[in-house]
XYZ file of C-alpha atoms in Angstrom:
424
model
C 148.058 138.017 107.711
C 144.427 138.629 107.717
C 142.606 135.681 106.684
C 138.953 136.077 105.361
C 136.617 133.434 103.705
C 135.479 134.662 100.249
C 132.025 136.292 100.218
C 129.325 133.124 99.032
C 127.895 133.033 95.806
C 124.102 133.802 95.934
C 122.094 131.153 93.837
C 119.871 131.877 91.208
C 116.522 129.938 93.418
C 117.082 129.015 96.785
C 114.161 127.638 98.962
C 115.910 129.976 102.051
C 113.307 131.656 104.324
C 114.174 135.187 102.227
C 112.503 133.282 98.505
C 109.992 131.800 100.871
C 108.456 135.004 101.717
C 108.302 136.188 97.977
C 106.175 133.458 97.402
C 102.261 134.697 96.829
C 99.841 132.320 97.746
C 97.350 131.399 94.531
C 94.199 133.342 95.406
C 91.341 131.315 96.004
C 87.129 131.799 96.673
C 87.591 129.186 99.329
C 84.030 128.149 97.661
C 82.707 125.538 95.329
C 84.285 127.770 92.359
C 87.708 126.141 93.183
C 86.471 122.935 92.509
C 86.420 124.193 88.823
C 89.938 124.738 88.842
C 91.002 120.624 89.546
C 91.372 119.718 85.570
C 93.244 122.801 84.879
C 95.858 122.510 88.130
C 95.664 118.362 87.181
C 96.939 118.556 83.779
C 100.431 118.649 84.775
C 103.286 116.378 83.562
C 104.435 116.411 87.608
C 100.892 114.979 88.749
C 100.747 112.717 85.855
C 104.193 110.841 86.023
C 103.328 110.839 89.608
C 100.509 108.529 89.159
C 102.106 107.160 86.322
C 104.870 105.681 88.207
C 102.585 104.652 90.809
C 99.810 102.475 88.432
C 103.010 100.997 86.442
C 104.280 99.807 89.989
C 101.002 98.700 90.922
C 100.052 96.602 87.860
C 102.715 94.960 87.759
C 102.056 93.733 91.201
C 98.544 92.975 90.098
C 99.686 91.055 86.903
C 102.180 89.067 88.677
C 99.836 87.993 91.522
C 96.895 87.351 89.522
C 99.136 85.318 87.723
C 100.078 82.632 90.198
C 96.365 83.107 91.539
C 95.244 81.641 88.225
C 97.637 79.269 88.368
C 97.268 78.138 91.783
C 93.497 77.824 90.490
C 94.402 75.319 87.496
C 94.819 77.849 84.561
C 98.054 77.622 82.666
C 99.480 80.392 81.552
C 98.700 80.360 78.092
C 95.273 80.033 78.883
C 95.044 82.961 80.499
C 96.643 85.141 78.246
C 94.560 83.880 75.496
C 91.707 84.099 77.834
C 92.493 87.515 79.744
C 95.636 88.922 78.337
C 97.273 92.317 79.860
C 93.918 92.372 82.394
C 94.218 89.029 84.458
C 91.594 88.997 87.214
C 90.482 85.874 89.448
C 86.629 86.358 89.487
C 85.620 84.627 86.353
C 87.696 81.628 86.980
C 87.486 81.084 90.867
C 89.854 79.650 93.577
C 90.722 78.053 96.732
C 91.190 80.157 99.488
C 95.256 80.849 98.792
C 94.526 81.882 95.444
C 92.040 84.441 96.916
C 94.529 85.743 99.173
C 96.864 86.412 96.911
C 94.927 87.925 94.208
C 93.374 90.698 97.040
C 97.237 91.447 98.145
C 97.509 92.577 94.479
C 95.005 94.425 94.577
C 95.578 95.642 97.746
C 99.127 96.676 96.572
C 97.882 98.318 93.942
C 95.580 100.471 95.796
C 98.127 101.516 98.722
C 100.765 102.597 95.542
C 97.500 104.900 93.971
C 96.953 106.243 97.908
C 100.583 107.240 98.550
C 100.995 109.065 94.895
C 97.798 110.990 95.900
C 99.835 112.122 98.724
C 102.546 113.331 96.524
C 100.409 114.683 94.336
C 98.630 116.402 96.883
C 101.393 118.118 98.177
C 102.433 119.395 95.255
C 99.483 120.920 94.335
C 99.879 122.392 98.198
C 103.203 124.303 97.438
C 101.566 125.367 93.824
C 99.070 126.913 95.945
C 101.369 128.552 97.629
C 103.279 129.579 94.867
C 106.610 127.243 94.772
C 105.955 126.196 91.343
C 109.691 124.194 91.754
C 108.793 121.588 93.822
C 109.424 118.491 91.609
C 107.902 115.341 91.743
C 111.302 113.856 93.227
C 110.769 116.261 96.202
C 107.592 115.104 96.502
C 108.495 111.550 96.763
C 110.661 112.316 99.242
C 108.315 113.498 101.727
C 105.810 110.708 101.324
C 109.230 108.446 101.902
C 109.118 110.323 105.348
C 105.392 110.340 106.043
C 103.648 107.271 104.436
C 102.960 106.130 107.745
C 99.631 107.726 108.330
C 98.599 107.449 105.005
C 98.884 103.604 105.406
C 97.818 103.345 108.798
C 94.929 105.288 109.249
C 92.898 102.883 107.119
C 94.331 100.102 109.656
C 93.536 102.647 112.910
C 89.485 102.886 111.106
C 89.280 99.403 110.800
C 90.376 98.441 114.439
C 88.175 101.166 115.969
C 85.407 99.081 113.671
C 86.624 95.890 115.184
C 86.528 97.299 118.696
C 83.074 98.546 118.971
C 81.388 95.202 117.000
C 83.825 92.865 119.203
C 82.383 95.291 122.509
C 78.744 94.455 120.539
C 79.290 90.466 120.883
C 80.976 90.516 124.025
C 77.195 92.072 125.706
C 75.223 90.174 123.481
C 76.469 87.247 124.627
C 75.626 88.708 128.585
C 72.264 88.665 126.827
C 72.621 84.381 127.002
C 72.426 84.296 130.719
C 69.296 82.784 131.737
C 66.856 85.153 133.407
C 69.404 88.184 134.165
C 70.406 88.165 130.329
C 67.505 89.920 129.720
C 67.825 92.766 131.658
C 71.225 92.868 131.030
C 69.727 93.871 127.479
C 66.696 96.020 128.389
C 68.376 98.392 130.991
C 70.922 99.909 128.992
C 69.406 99.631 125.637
C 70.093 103.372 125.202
C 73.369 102.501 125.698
C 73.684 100.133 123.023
C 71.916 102.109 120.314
C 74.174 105.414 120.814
C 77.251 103.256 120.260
C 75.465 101.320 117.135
C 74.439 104.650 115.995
C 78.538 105.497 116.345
C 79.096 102.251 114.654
C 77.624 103.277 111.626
C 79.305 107.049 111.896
C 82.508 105.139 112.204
C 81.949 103.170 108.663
C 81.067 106.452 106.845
C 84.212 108.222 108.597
C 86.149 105.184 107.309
C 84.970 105.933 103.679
C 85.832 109.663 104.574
C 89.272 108.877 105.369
C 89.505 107.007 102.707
C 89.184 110.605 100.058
C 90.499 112.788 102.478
C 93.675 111.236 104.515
C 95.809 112.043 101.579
C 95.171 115.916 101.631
C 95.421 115.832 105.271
C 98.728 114.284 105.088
C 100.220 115.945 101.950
C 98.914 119.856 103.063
C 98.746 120.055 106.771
C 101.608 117.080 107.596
C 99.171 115.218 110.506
C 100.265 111.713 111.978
C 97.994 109.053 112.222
C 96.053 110.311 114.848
C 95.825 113.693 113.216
C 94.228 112.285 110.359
C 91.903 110.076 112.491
C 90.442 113.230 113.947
C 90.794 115.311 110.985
C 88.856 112.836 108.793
C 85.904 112.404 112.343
C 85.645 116.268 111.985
C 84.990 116.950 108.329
C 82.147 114.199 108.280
C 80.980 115.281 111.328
C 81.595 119.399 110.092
C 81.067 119.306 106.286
C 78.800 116.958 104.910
C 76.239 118.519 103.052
C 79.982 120.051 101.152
C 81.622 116.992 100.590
C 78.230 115.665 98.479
C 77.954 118.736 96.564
C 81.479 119.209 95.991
C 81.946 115.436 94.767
C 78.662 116.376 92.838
C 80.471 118.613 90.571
C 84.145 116.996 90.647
C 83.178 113.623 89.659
C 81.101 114.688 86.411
C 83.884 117.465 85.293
C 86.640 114.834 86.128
C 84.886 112.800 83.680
C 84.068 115.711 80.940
C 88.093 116.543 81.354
C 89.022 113.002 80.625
C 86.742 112.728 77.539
C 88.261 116.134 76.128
C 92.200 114.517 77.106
C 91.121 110.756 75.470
C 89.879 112.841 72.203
C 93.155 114.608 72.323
C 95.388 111.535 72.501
C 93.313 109.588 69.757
C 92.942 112.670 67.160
C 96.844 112.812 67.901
C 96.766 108.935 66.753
C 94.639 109.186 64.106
C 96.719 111.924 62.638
C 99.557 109.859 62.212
C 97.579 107.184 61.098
C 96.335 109.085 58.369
C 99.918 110.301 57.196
C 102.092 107.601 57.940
C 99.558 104.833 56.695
C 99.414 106.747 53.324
C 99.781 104.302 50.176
C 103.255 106.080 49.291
C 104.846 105.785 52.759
C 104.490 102.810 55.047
C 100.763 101.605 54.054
C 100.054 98.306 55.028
C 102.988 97.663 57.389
C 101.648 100.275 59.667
C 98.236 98.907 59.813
C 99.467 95.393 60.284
C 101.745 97.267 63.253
C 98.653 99.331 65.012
C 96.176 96.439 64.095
C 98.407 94.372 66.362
C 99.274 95.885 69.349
C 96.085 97.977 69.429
C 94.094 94.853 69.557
C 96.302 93.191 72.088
C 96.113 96.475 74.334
C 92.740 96.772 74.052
C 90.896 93.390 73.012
C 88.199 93.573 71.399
C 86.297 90.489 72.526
C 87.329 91.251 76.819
C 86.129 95.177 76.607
C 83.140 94.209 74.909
C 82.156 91.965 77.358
C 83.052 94.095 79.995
C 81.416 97.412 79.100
C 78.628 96.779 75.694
C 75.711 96.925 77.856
C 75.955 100.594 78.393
C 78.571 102.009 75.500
C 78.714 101.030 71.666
C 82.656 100.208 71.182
C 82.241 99.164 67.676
C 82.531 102.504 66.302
C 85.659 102.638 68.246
C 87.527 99.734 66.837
C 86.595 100.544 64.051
C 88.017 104.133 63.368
C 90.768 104.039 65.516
C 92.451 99.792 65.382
C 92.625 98.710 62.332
C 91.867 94.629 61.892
C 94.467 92.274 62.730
C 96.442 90.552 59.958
C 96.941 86.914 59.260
C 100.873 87.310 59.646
C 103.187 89.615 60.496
C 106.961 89.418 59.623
C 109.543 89.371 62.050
C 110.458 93.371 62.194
C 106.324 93.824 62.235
C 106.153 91.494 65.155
C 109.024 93.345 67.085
C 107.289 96.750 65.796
C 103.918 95.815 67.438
C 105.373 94.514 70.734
C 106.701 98.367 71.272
C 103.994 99.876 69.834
C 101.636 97.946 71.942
C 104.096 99.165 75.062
C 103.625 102.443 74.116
C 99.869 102.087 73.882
C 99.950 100.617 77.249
C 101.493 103.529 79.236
C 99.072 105.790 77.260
C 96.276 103.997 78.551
C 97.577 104.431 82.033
C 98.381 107.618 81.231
C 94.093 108.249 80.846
C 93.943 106.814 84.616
C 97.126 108.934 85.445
C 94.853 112.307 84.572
C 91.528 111.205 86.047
C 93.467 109.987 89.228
C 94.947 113.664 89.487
C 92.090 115.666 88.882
C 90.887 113.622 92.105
C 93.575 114.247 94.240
C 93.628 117.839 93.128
C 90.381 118.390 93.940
C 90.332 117.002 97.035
C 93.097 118.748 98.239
C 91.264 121.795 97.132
C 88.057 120.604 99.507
C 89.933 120.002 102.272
C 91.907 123.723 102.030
C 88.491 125.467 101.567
C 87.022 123.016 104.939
C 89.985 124.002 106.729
C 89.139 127.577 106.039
C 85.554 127.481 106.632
C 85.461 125.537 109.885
C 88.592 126.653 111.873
C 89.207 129.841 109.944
C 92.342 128.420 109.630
C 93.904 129.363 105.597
C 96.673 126.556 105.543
C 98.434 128.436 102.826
C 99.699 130.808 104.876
C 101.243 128.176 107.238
C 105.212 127.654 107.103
C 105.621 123.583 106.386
C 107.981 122.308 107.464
C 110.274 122.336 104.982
C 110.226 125.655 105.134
C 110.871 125.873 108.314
C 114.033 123.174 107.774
C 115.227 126.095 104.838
C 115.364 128.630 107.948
C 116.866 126.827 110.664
C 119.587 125.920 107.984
C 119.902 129.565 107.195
C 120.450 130.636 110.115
C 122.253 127.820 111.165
C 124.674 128.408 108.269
C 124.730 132.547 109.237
C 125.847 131.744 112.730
C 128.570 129.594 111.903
C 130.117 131.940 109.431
C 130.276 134.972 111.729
C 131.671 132.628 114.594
C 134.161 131.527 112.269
C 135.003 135.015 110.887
C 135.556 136.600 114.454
C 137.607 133.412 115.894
C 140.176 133.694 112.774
C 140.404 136.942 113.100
C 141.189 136.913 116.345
C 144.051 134.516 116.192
C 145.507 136.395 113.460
C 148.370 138.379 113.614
C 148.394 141.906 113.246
C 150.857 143.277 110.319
C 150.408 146.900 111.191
C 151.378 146.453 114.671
C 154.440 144.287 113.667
C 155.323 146.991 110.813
C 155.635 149.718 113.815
C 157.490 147.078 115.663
C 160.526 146.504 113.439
C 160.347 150.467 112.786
C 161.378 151.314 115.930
C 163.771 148.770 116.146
């Protein structure tokens, strides 16, 4: 009997090196125009819960650190909420050196989860450019599981390379102390010394550079560590004059964007203010309810102190929170505490946005650099998960034709055992 596998069902999407290649590449100026394009590709629920997962992570690192700082500092707990609430933070009150330490590691925790979701995000926004408008945010998680590595560690490489050259600076300057010789140990290769101070300096503004940019490098092009360490040298070194003007007209049209999203969001809130607040439905319970956990999401008293100087938040409090009442009842008290949760993640939410529009646009820079400098249009490139979809292809094409030819082979053959009994 002739045995034969049944033909394989074709899926509907497949990410096989035949989809791959209907892909079309979003067409770009590779010019400061694409800047203008960062809130547009930003506002996307992917890029958002991206950075949303990231800054809930992150804060609650931050509030549970800041926590014990405080109270390794002498602060109770209750004083600090009363004090500081949902936006603990060590400076006002001080601290030994422990408390100090532990405080920066939440911040520090904080900032590394906000570095490796700009990676995600920036790849992302890579395969959008390239036209795979599938690639989820899980998939994108995935590869920053495989590659956080040089996200992480080029800060550290930038920081020993620092280390290295001011260390080399001490270690001569201390030559400098012998008697007599020290001083033209100093004199003679003075030259010497200034080119690598001059260095020195390039080194801290490459630091800041890698900073912005080792994201972009990491989530578009896929470089190590050391890749990104000479990436991030050759775009200060190649593009400076673009990275000021292009940051020029991000930053203020991040900013306008935001404004337009937080008008949204409140409008939104004020809307069902307005209807569910009427006389005839919930009234007073839903101002007692919003009063509440507005206030205790954004207090009054702690963002006034923070930000008055320059912006009038009365207005604000006043349209949008309504004042908090003497009592609540029990339901009302549950009823705020999830409101107030809800306000919470919307406020993150406003970071969420800014925080993409940032990572969008940078990974737009560092396409149109890449393009400029090396002629090199990284959207064309095969990544390699692309490449991992073809080698599985044709991985999976070779074993079925090996399999069909070795079973047929060892099958039997009915016609010739048909002609067989005949003639017998």
């Amino acid at each position: 009997l002739m045995i034969r596998r049944p033909p394989r069902a074709t899926p509907l999407y497949s990410s096989a090196a035949s989809d791959v290649y209907k892909r079309q590449p979003m067409k770009l100026y590779f010019d400061v125009r694409d800047i203008f394009r960062a809130p547009r590709l930003a506002l996307s629920g992917k890029k958002i819960w991206i950075f949303l997962v990231a800054n809930v992570i992150g804060y609650v690192c931050y509030f549970v650190l800041n926590y014990i700082a405080l109270a390794l500092s002498g602060v109770s707990f209750g004083q600090t909420w009363s004090a500081q609430g949902l936006y603990p933070c060590l400076y006002p009150v001080g601290g030994p050196w422990y408390a100090w330490l532990i405080f920066w590691g939440g911040v520090l925790d904080w900032f590394f989860a906000i570095h490796l979701a700009c990676t995600a995000v920036s790849r992302v926004t890579y395969k959008q450019l390239k036209g795979d408008e599938f690639y989820s945010s899980s998939d994108a998680w995935k590869y920053v599981k495989k590659h956080w590595h040089p996200v992480i560690f080029t800060s550290v490489s930038m920081v020993l390379i620092l280390f290295f050259f001011i260390a080399m600076a001490a270690i001569f300057a201390m030559f400098g102390m012998i008697p007599y010789l020290g001083d033209f140990l100093f004199v003679l290769p003075y030259i010497f010394y200034l080119f690598g101070a001059i260095f020195t300096v390039y080194t801290a503004v490459v630091f800041l550079i890698s900073f912005i940019y080792t994201p972009a490098i990491v989530g578009t092009i896929e470089e190590d560590t050391m890749g990104a360490v000479f990436n991030s040298y050759s775009i200060t070194w190649s593009q400076p004059w673009r990275i000021i003007i292009y940051h020029a007209i991000l930053l203020p049209i991040s900013i306008f964007s935001l404004a337009v999203f937080k008008f949204a969001t409140f409008s939104g809130m004020k809307l069902l203010d307005a209807v569910f607040g009427n006389e005839m439905l919930m009234g007073q319970k839903l101002a007692n309810i919003m009063g509440t956990a507005g206030q205790t999401v954004w207090p009054e008293d702690l963002f006034s102190s923070v930000v008055n100087n320059w912006y009038n938040l009365n207005d604000f409090y006043s349209y949008y929170t309504p004042p908090v009442p003497s009592s609540l009842s029990g339901t009302e008290c549950v009823g705020a505490y999830i409101v107030g949760i809800f306000l919470f993640l919307i406020t993150l939410t406003f970071l969420s946005y800014f925080l993409s529009i940032l990572s969008v646009g940078e990974t737009l820079m560092f396409t149109i650099f890449r393009n400029n400098s090396d002629e090199d249009n990284i959207l064309e490139r095969k990544d390699e998960e692309e490449l991992e979809a073809e080698e599985g292809t044709d991985n999976d094409e070779d074993f079925s034709f090996e399999k069909e030819l070795t079973v047929e082979s060892e099958s039997p053959d009915l016609n010739a055992n048909d002609e067989t009994l005949e003639s017998g």
